[in-house]
Coordinates of C-alpha atoms and ligand atoms in Angstrom, one line a residue:
M3 CA -100.0 -85.7 -227.7
P4 CA -100.0 -87.6 -224.7
P5 CA -100.3 -91.3 -224.8
A6 CA -103.8 -92.7 -225.1
E7 CA -103.8 -93.8 -221.4
L8 CA -103.0 -90.3 -219.7
K9 CA -106.8 -89.6 -220.9
L10 CA -108.0 -92.3 -218.8
A11 CA -106.1 -91.7 -215.4
R12 CA -106.6 -88.7 -213.1
Y13 CA -103.1 -87.6 -213.2
G14 CA -100.1 -88.6 -215.7
V15 CA -96.7 -88.2 -214.3
L16 CA -94.3 -87.5 -217.0
L17 CA -90.9 -88.6 -215.7
E18 CA -87.6 -87.0 -217.3
S19 CA -86.0 -90.2 -217.8
E20 CA -85.9 -94.1 -216.4
T21 CA -83.8 -93.1 -213.5
D22 CA -85.3 -89.7 -212.8
F23 CA -86.3 -90.7 -209.2
A24 CA -86.2 -86.8 -208.4
G25 CA -89.2 -86.3 -210.6
W26 CA -90.9 -89.5 -209.2
R27 CA -90.1 -88.6 -205.6
D28 CA -91.6 -85.1 -206.5
A29 CA -95.0 -86.1 -207.7
A30 CA -95.4 -88.8 -205.4
R31 CA -95.7 -86.4 -202.6
R32 CA -97.7 -84.1 -204.0
L33 CA -100.2 -87.0 -205.6
A34 CA -100.0 -88.4 -201.8
L35 CA -100.7 -85.2 -200.0
N36 CA -103.1 -84.9 -202.2
E37 CA -105.0 -88.2 -201.7
V38 CA -104.8 -89.4 -205.2
R39 CA -105.0 -92.9 -204.9
P40 CA -102.7 -95.0 -207.0
E41 CA -105.3 -96.3 -209.5
D42 CA -105.8 -92.8 -210.4
I43 CA -102.7 -91.9 -211.7
S44 CA -100.2 -93.2 -214.8
W45 CA -96.7 -93.2 -215.3
H46 CA -94.8 -92.1 -218.1
V47 CA -91.0 -91.6 -219.3
A48 CA -90.6 -88.6 -221.6
A49 CA -87.2 -89.5 -222.2
G50 CA -85.3 -86.4 -224.2
S51 CA -87.8 -84.1 -223.9
G52 CA -86.9 -82.7 -220.4
R53 CA -88.9 -82.3 -217.2
P54 CA -92.5 -81.9 -219.0
P55 CA -95.1 -79.0 -217.9
S56 CA -97.1 -80.9 -214.9
D57 CA -100.5 -80.9 -214.3
L58 CA -99.8 -82.5 -210.8
P59 CA -101.5 -80.6 -207.6
A60 CA -99.4 -78.4 -205.2
V61 CA -98.8 -79.7 -202.0
P62 CA -101.6 -78.2 -199.5
D63 CA -100.3 -76.1 -196.6
G64 CA -99.5 -77.3 -193.5
V65 CA -99.3 -81.3 -194.1
Q66 CA -96.1 -83.1 -194.1
L67 CA -95.6 -86.4 -195.8
V68 CA -93.9 -88.7 -193.3
V69 CA -91.9 -91.4 -195.1
P70 CA -89.9 -94.4 -193.4
R71 CA -86.3 -93.4 -194.1
D72 CA -85.7 -97.5 -195.1
F73 CA -88.6 -97.2 -197.6
I74 CA -86.5 -94.5 -199.6
E75 CA -83.4 -96.2 -199.9
H76 CA -85.4 -99.8 -201.0
A77 CA -87.2 -97.2 -203.3
E78 CA -83.9 -95.7 -205.0
T79 CA -82.5 -99.2 -205.7
A80 CA -85.7 -100.9 -207.0
F81 CA -86.0 -97.3 -209.3
C82 CA -83.2 -98.8 -211.2
H83 CA -85.1 -101.6 -212.2
S84 CA -86.0 -101.8 -215.9
D85 CA -89.9 -103.2 -215.3
P86 CA -92.2 -100.2 -216.4
S87 CA -94.7 -101.0 -213.5
R88 CA -92.1 -100.1 -211.1
F89 CA -93.3 -96.4 -210.7
A90 CA -96.6 -97.6 -210.3
L91 CA -95.6 -100.1 -207.5
L92 CA -93.7 -97.8 -205.3
Y93 CA -96.1 -95.2 -205.2
R94 CA -98.6 -98.2 -204.2
M95 CA -96.1 -99.1 -201.2
L96 CA -95.7 -95.4 -200.7
W97 CA -99.6 -95.0 -200.3
R98 CA -100.3 -98.4 -197.8
L99 CA -97.0 -97.6 -195.9
R100 CA -99.3 -94.6 -194.8
T101 CA -101.6 -96.8 -192.8
E102 CA -99.4 -100.1 -193.4
P103 CA -96.2 -98.8 -191.6
K104 CA -94.9 -102.2 -190.7
L105 CA -95.2 -103.2 -194.9
L106 CA -91.7 -103.5 -195.6
A107 CA -91.1 -106.5 -192.9
I108 CA -93.9 -108.3 -194.1
A109 CA -92.3 -110.7 -196.6
S110 CA -95.4 -112.4 -197.5
D111 CA -96.8 -109.3 -199.0
P112 CA -97.0 -109.5 -202.9
D113 CA -95.8 -105.6 -203.3
T114 CA -92.8 -105.9 -200.3
R115 CA -91.9 -109.6 -202.4
R116 CA -91.8 -107.6 -205.8
L117 CA -90.0 -104.9 -204.2
E118 CA -87.4 -107.1 -202.8
A119 CA -86.8 -108.8 -206.1
M120 CA -86.4 -105.8 -207.9
E121 CA -83.6 -104.5 -206.0
K122 CA -82.1 -108.0 -205.9
A123 CA -81.9 -108.0 -210.1
V124 CA -80.7 -104.2 -209.6
R125 CA -77.6 -105.6 -206.9
R126 CA -76.9 -108.2 -209.0
D127 CA -76.6 -106.8 -212.2
S128 CA -74.4 -104.0 -210.1
H129 CA -72.3 -106.6 -209.2
Q130 CA -72.0 -107.8 -212.6
M131 CA -70.7 -104.9 -213.9
H132 CA -68.2 -104.2 -211.4
A133 CA -66.8 -107.5 -211.9
F134 CA -67.1 -107.6 -216.5
V135 CA -66.9 -104.1 -217.3
R136 CA -63.1 -104.6 -219.4
F137 CA -62.3 -101.5 -221.0
R138 CA -59.9 -101.2 -224.0
K139 CA -57.6 -98.7 -224.5
I140 CA -57.4 -96.2 -227.0
G141 CA -55.0 -93.5 -228.5
D142 CA -52.0 -92.9 -227.2
G143 CA -49.8 -90.1 -224.8
D144 CA -52.5 -87.3 -224.4
E145 CA -54.9 -89.1 -226.3
E146 CA -54.6 -92.5 -224.1
R147 CA -58.0 -93.1 -222.8
Y148 CA -60.2 -96.4 -222.3
V149 CA -64.0 -97.7 -223.6
A150 CA -66.0 -100.5 -222.4
W151 CA -69.3 -101.7 -223.8
F152 CA -71.5 -103.3 -221.1
E153 CA -74.9 -104.5 -221.6
P154 CA -76.6 -104.3 -218.5
D155 CA -80.3 -105.7 -217.6
H156 CA -81.4 -102.5 -215.5
F157 CA -80.5 -99.2 -215.5
I158 CA -77.5 -99.3 -213.1
V159 CA -75.2 -96.9 -215.0
E160 CA -75.6 -93.9 -212.9
R161 CA -75.9 -95.7 -209.4
N162 CA -72.5 -97.7 -210.5
A163 CA -70.3 -95.0 -212.0
D164 CA -68.8 -93.5 -208.5
F165 CA -67.7 -96.8 -208.4
F166 CA -65.5 -96.8 -211.6
V167 CA -64.3 -93.2 -210.5
R168 CA -63.1 -94.5 -207.5
R169 CA -61.1 -97.7 -208.9
F170 CA -59.9 -96.0 -212.1
T171 CA -59.5 -92.4 -210.6
G172 CA -56.3 -92.2 -212.4
M173 CA -57.8 -93.1 -216.0
R174 CA -60.0 -91.2 -218.5
W175 CA -62.4 -93.8 -219.4
T176 CA -66.1 -94.2 -220.9
I177 CA -68.6 -96.9 -220.2
L178 CA -70.9 -97.2 -223.2
T179 CA -74.6 -99.2 -223.0
P180 CA -77.4 -99.3 -224.9
H181 CA -79.1 -96.6 -222.5
T182 CA -76.9 -94.7 -221.1
S183 CA -73.1 -94.0 -221.2
A184 CA -70.7 -92.7 -217.9
D185 CA -67.4 -90.2 -219.0
W186 CA -64.8 -89.6 -216.7
D187 CA -62.1 -87.3 -217.8
G188 CA -60.2 -87.7 -214.7
E189 CA -61.6 -84.7 -213.0
R190 CA -65.4 -85.1 -214.2
L191 CA -68.1 -87.2 -214.3
A192 CA -70.9 -86.9 -216.9
I193 CA -73.6 -89.2 -217.8
G194 CA -75.0 -89.1 -221.2
P195 CA -77.1 -90.7 -223.8
G196 CA -76.4 -94.5 -225.0
A197 CA -74.8 -96.0 -227.7
A198 CA -74.2 -99.0 -229.9
K199 CA -71.6 -101.5 -229.4
G200 CA -70.2 -100.6 -232.9
D201 CA -69.0 -97.3 -231.1
A202 CA -66.7 -99.4 -228.6
P203 CA -63.2 -100.5 -229.9
E204 CA -62.8 -104.4 -230.6
Q205 CA -59.3 -105.2 -229.2
D206 CA -56.4 -104.1 -227.6
D207 CA -53.1 -104.5 -226.1
T208 CA -54.5 -105.2 -222.4
E209 CA -56.5 -108.5 -224.1
A210 CA -53.6 -111.1 -223.9
L211 CA -53.0 -109.8 -219.7
W212 CA -56.2 -110.5 -219.1
R213 CA -56.1 -113.9 -220.8
T214 CA -52.8 -114.5 -218.7
Y215 CA -54.8 -113.3 -215.5
F216 CA -57.5 -115.5 -216.0
E217 CA -55.2 -118.7 -216.7
N218 CA -53.4 -117.9 -213.2
I219 CA -56.3 -117.7 -211.2
F220 CA -58.5 -120.2 -212.7
N221 CA -58.6 -123.2 -209.9
P222 CA -59.5 -126.4 -211.9
A223 CA -60.4 -128.3 -208.3
R224 CA -62.9 -125.6 -207.6
L225 CA -64.5 -125.9 -210.9
K226 CA -68.0 -125.7 -211.1
V227 CA -69.6 -125.2 -214.6
K228 CA -73.2 -124.1 -213.3
A229 CA -72.1 -121.7 -210.7
M230 CA -69.3 -120.3 -212.6
Q231 CA -71.9 -119.6 -215.6
K232 CA -74.5 -118.3 -213.2
E233 CA -71.6 -116.0 -211.4
M234 CA -70.5 -115.2 -215.2
P235 CA -73.7 -115.3 -217.5
K236 CA -72.7 -116.5 -221.0
K237 CA -74.5 -112.9 -222.4
Y238 CA -70.9 -111.1 -221.2
W239 CA -68.7 -113.8 -222.6
R240 CA -68.6 -112.6 -225.8
N241 CA -67.5 -109.1 -224.4
L242 CA -64.6 -110.4 -222.2
P243 CA -61.2 -111.3 -223.4
E244 CA -60.4 -114.0 -220.9
A245 CA -64.0 -115.7 -222.0
S246 CA -62.4 -117.5 -225.1
L247 CA -60.1 -119.5 -222.6
I248 CA -63.1 -121.2 -220.7
P249 CA -63.9 -124.1 -223.1
E250 CA -60.6 -125.2 -223.1
L251 CA -59.7 -124.3 -219.5
I252 CA -63.3 -126.4 -218.2
A253 CA -61.7 -129.2 -221.0
G254 CA -58.8 -129.6 -219.1
A255 CA -60.0 -129.4 -215.8
D256 CA -59.6 -132.8 -214.5
K257 CA -56.3 -133.1 -215.5
A258 CA -55.0 -130.3 -214.1
A259 CA -56.8 -130.8 -210.7
T260 CA -55.2 -134.2 -210.7
E261 CA -51.9 -132.5 -211.2
M262 CA -53.0 -129.8 -208.8
I263 CA -52.8 -132.2 -205.9
A264 CA -49.7 -133.6 -206.5
R265 CA -48.0 -130.9 -206.4
M266 CA -49.7 -130.0 -202.5
P267 CA -47.2 -130.2 -199.6
T268 CA -47.3 -132.9 -197.7
I269 CA -45.7 -131.8 -194.4
P270 CA -46.6 -128.3 -192.6
A271 CA -44.7 -125.3 -193.6
P272 CA -41.4 -125.0 -191.9
H273 CA -42.1 -121.5 -190.7
H274 CA -44.5 -122.2 -188.6
A275 CA -42.3 -124.2 -186.1
K276 CA -39.5 -121.7 -186.3
V277 CA -41.6 -118.4 -185.6
Q278 CA -43.3 -120.0 -182.5
A279 CA -40.0 -121.2 -181.3
K280 CA -39.1 -117.4 -181.3
H281 CA -41.7 -116.0 -179.7
W282 CA -42.1 -119.1 -177.2
P283 CA -38.4 -119.4 -175.7
K284 CA -38.7 -122.1 -172.5
R285 CA -39.7 -119.5 -169.9
E286 CA -41.5 -120.2 -166.2
P287 CA -44.7 -118.5 -166.2
A288 CA -43.0 -116.7 -163.3
E289 CA -40.4 -115.1 -165.8
V290 CA -42.8 -113.9 -167.9
S291 CA -43.8 -110.1 -167.3
Q292 CA -47.8 -109.5 -166.5
G293 CA -47.8 -105.8 -168.4
D294 CA -48.8 -103.9 -165.3
E295 CA -45.8 -101.5 -165.6
A296 CA -46.3 -100.8 -168.9
S297 CA -46.7 -97.4 -169.5
S298 CA -46.6 -96.9 -173.4
I299 CA -48.5 -99.1 -176.2
S300 CA -45.1 -100.3 -177.0
E301 CA -44.2 -101.5 -173.3
L302 CA -47.1 -103.0 -173.6
R303 CA -46.9 -104.8 -176.8
E304 CA -43.6 -105.9 -175.2
A305 CA -44.8 -107.7 -172.1
A306 CA -48.0 -109.0 -174.3
K307 CA -45.5 -111.6 -176.0
G308 CA -45.4 -113.4 -172.8
C309 CA -49.3 -113.6 -172.1
R310 CA -50.2 -116.6 -170.2
R311 CA -53.5 -115.4 -169.4
C312 CA -55.7 -118.3 -170.9
P313 CA -54.6 -121.5 -172.6
L314 CA -54.7 -120.4 -176.5
W315 CA -51.0 -119.0 -176.4
R316 CA -50.0 -123.0 -176.2
D317 CA -51.1 -123.5 -180.2
A318 CA -51.0 -120.3 -181.5
T319 CA -47.8 -118.9 -182.8
Q320 CA -47.3 -115.8 -181.2
T321 CA -49.4 -112.8 -179.7
V322 CA -50.9 -110.3 -182.0
F323 CA -51.3 -107.0 -180.8
G324 CA -52.7 -104.2 -182.0
E325 CA -51.3 -101.9 -184.6
G326 CA -51.7 -98.0 -185.3
P327 CA -50.8 -94.8 -183.6
D328 CA -50.2 -94.2 -179.8
D329 CA -52.8 -91.6 -179.8
A330 CA -55.2 -92.3 -182.1
K331 CA -59.1 -91.2 -182.1
V332 CA -60.6 -94.2 -182.8
I333 CA -59.6 -97.8 -181.8
F334 CA -61.0 -100.7 -184.4
V335 CA -61.6 -104.2 -182.3
G336 CA -61.7 -107.5 -184.4
E337 CA -62.6 -110.8 -183.0
Q338 CA -58.8 -112.5 -182.8
P339 CA -56.3 -113.1 -185.6
G340 CA -57.0 -115.6 -188.2
D341 CA -54.2 -117.5 -189.7
Q342 CA -51.9 -114.9 -191.8
E343 CA -52.2 -112.6 -188.7
D344 CA -50.7 -115.5 -186.3
L345 CA -48.1 -116.1 -188.5
A346 CA -47.6 -112.2 -189.7
S347 CA -48.1 -111.2 -185.5
K348 CA -50.2 -108.0 -187.6
P349 CA -53.9 -107.8 -187.1
F350 CA -56.1 -107.8 -190.0
V351 CA -53.4 -108.7 -192.9
G352 CA -55.4 -111.9 -194.1
P353 CA -59.1 -112.3 -196.4
A354 CA -60.9 -110.5 -193.4
G355 CA -58.4 -107.5 -193.5
K356 CA -58.0 -107.1 -197.4
V357 CA -62.1 -106.4 -197.5
F358 CA -61.7 -104.2 -194.1
D359 CA -58.7 -102.4 -195.9
A360 CA -60.8 -101.3 -199.1
I361 CA -63.9 -100.6 -197.5
L362 CA -62.6 -98.4 -195.3
D363 CA -60.4 -96.7 -198.1
D364 CA -63.9 -96.7 -200.1
A365 CA -65.6 -94.6 -196.8
G366 CA -62.2 -92.3 -196.8
V367 CA -60.8 -93.5 -193.1
D368 CA -56.9 -93.5 -193.3
R369 CA -56.1 -96.8 -192.1
Q370 CA -52.5 -95.3 -190.7
K371 CA -54.2 -92.9 -188.6
V372 CA -56.4 -95.5 -186.4
Y373 CA -55.4 -98.2 -184.2
V374 CA -56.8 -101.9 -184.8
T375 CA -56.7 -104.5 -182.4
N376 CA -58.7 -107.5 -181.4
A377 CA -60.9 -108.4 -178.5
V378 CA -58.6 -111.7 -178.2
K379 CA -55.2 -111.4 -179.1
H380 CA -54.1 -115.3 -179.7
F381 CA -55.0 -117.5 -183.1
K382 CA -57.6 -120.1 -181.8
F383 CA -58.2 -123.2 -184.2
E384 CA -58.7 -126.6 -185.1
P385 CA -56.3 -128.3 -186.9
R386 CA -57.8 -130.1 -189.9
G387 CA -55.3 -131.6 -192.2
K388 CA -52.9 -129.5 -192.9
R389 CA -55.0 -126.8 -192.4
R390 CA -55.6 -124.4 -189.2
I391 CA -59.7 -123.7 -188.6
H392 CA -60.9 -120.4 -187.0
S393 CA -62.3 -121.8 -184.1
K394 CA -64.4 -118.7 -182.1
P395 CA -63.2 -117.7 -178.4
N396 CA -65.4 -118.3 -175.9
A397 CA -66.4 -116.3 -173.2
G398 CA -63.8 -116.8 -170.8
E399 CA -60.6 -116.5 -172.9
V400 CA -62.8 -112.5 -173.9
Q401 CA -62.8 -112.0 -170.5
A402 CA -59.1 -112.6 -169.6
C403 CA -57.8 -111.0 -173.1
R404 CA -60.1 -108.0 -171.4
W405 CA -56.8 -107.3 -169.2
W406 CA -54.9 -105.8 -172.8
I407 CA -58.1 -104.4 -174.1
D408 CA -58.8 -102.1 -171.5
R409 CA -55.0 -101.0 -171.0
E410 CA -54.5 -100.2 -174.8
F411 CA -57.9 -98.0 -174.3
T412 CA -56.3 -96.8 -171.4
L413 CA -52.7 -95.6 -172.7
I414 CA -54.6 -94.7 -176.1
K415 CA -57.7 -92.6 -175.0
P416 CA -59.7 -92.9 -178.1
D417 CA -62.8 -91.0 -178.6
L418 CA -64.6 -93.8 -180.3
A419 CA -64.5 -97.6 -180.5
V420 CA -65.6 -99.8 -182.9
A421 CA -66.8 -102.8 -182.6
L422 CA -66.4 -105.4 -185.6
G423 CA -68.9 -108.0 -184.7
A424 CA -70.1 -110.0 -181.5
T425 CA -66.8 -110.9 -179.9
A426 CA -65.8 -107.3 -180.2
A427 CA -68.9 -106.1 -178.5
L428 CA -69.1 -108.6 -176.2
S429 CA -65.4 -107.6 -174.7
L430 CA -65.9 -103.5 -175.4
L431 CA -69.7 -104.0 -173.3
G432 CA -69.1 -106.8 -171.5
K433 CA -72.8 -108.0 -172.6
A434 CA -74.3 -110.0 -175.6
I435 CA -75.3 -107.7 -178.1
P436 CA -77.4 -108.4 -181.2
V437 CA -75.3 -107.2 -183.6
T438 CA -76.9 -107.6 -187.3
R439 CA -80.4 -105.7 -185.1
M440 CA -78.2 -102.6 -183.7
R441 CA -75.5 -102.2 -186.3
G442 CA -75.0 -98.7 -186.7
Q443 CA -75.8 -97.7 -183.8
V444 CA -73.5 -95.7 -180.8
I445 CA -73.6 -97.2 -177.6
E446 CA -72.5 -95.1 -174.4
R447 CA -70.4 -96.9 -172.1
E448 CA -70.6 -95.7 -168.3
D449 CA -66.8 -94.5 -168.3
G450 CA -68.1 -92.2 -171.3
L451 CA -66.6 -94.2 -174.4
R452 CA -69.0 -94.3 -177.6
V453 CA -68.8 -97.8 -179.1
F454 CA -70.2 -97.9 -182.6
I455 CA -71.8 -101.2 -183.4
T456 CA -71.2 -103.0 -186.9
I457 CA -70.2 -106.6 -188.2
H458 CA -67.3 -108.5 -188.9
P459 CA -65.8 -108.0 -192.5
S460 CA -65.2 -111.6 -192.4
F461 CA -69.3 -111.7 -192.4
I462 CA -69.1 -110.4 -195.9
L463 CA -66.0 -113.2 -197.0
R464 CA -68.6 -115.6 -195.9
I465 CA -72.0 -114.4 -198.5
Q466 CA -72.1 -117.2 -201.1
E467 CA -74.6 -115.2 -203.7
A468 CA -73.0 -112.1 -205.2
A469 CA -75.7 -109.6 -205.0
E470 CA -76.2 -110.1 -201.7
K471 CA -72.2 -110.0 -200.9
D472 CA -72.3 -106.9 -202.8
A473 CA -75.4 -105.5 -200.6
E474 CA -73.5 -106.4 -197.4
R475 CA -70.5 -104.8 -198.4
E476 CA -72.7 -101.4 -199.1
R477 CA -74.4 -101.8 -195.9
F478 CA -70.3 -102.2 -194.1
L479 CA -69.2 -99.1 -196.5
T480 CA -72.8 -97.3 -195.1
D481 CA -71.5 -97.8 -191.2
M482 CA -67.6 -97.0 -192.1
R483 CA -68.9 -93.5 -193.7
Q484 CA -70.9 -93.1 -190.5
V485 CA -67.7 -93.9 -188.1
K486 CA -65.8 -91.6 -190.4
R487 CA -68.6 -88.4 -189.3
L488 CA -68.3 -90.2 -185.6
M489 CA -64.1 -89.4 -185.6
T490 CA -64.9 -85.7 -186.4
T491 CA -67.7 -85.0 -184.3
Ligands
URA8 N1 -60.4 -111.4 -188.0 C1 -59.8 -110.7 -186.9 O1 -61.0 -110.1 -186.5 N2 -59.0 -109.8 -186.9 C2 -58.0 -110.2 -187.5 O2 -57.0 -109.5 -187.0 C3 -57.8 -111.1 -188.7 C4 -59.2 -111.4 -188.7

């Protein structure tokens, strides 16, 4: 017996499950091509009964539904929201897009606003899932596996299962939620029905480990209780082994912060001066090799140690030259070394490098096989107390350093360059580029080199809002996947 509302609407669509996006898409396509208005459709989920027989009209001959690709991406995300009105909202938007192609850009439109709010909620929920799923061990030896209980607000398990497969490939694990479960047996991912909290184990030996870890990373000087509760909502506390420590740590935070300040170093780290002395022997500029004769990357790297093409060498510890195979097919270009790169004389080894490495890895790009360098080879900074704060290189410094980067490209002869951010794009293309607008695009230079434009990974680090950070990470991952495809074409 169909639900009562089905009789009122002209068409009743029964989706196979809450996440049956393919079913929604198919139904929406048929209905839109048959000019069925949004108000003549009711949408339902017939969970558990398999795909129901459909009374939907067939696709008429010779017509096509043109849908902007980004709408499908937005729709796929919003589809995971738990609001039952999402099916109708998405169809209404699809319907309107036919005559209002700019609809998604109208931020004040109520449908666009609702779509964005749903996406944001889904991304935030996904972020919480990445951060707060805690596995508990059951069984030993061949029987060993890990089970987690998690209570998401939305239907996000299928969407995020791949994340856990990538992170915990070597473990056999199951994530149970009230609506869906995901099970990885080391080779195959299976999505199944929901479960009850009691189906998941309560305690295991790793709890103590989590607590120790949390105690160690807890920084009392940065304690903001409200922000912490926003990041780690109380509803997750009961499933987190480390949560039992939170009240105690908050209570002792003031004292711990005072002690921590007292322990802070009062003089600059001695190795700064030592490294600088080693790399900047007192040489006159005339003695410094200019690198003109370098016929290999290692000769060029050696020559660059004495670079004085702009004044940045004076304050930096040492030159940070590019790294990677001499015959790499792709060169990634960053902006300039940061504090840690300056000390290590290696590009992208600090916080932005960590983000970069993790996303390259997720995209299946092997960092060992690519060459990574910077538009500017010396760290530019403003001293603030004992800290050295990154300062953006100016156009003159970028121009001066093009001398080195041009030679790196001439010697390596890559098929593709990846500009990580605006400074890299300026260096590679000789003009300013609106990176956020042009990201994902390939620009061919006059010499035939393809330059792929994307953001700098430190942009992700600077985003405060967790869901937005996650979304930006996903966008960067999409870019890196495209780079991977371009590497093979
Ligand atoms: N940011 C960059 O652009 N390059 C580095 O090497 C590190 C951070």
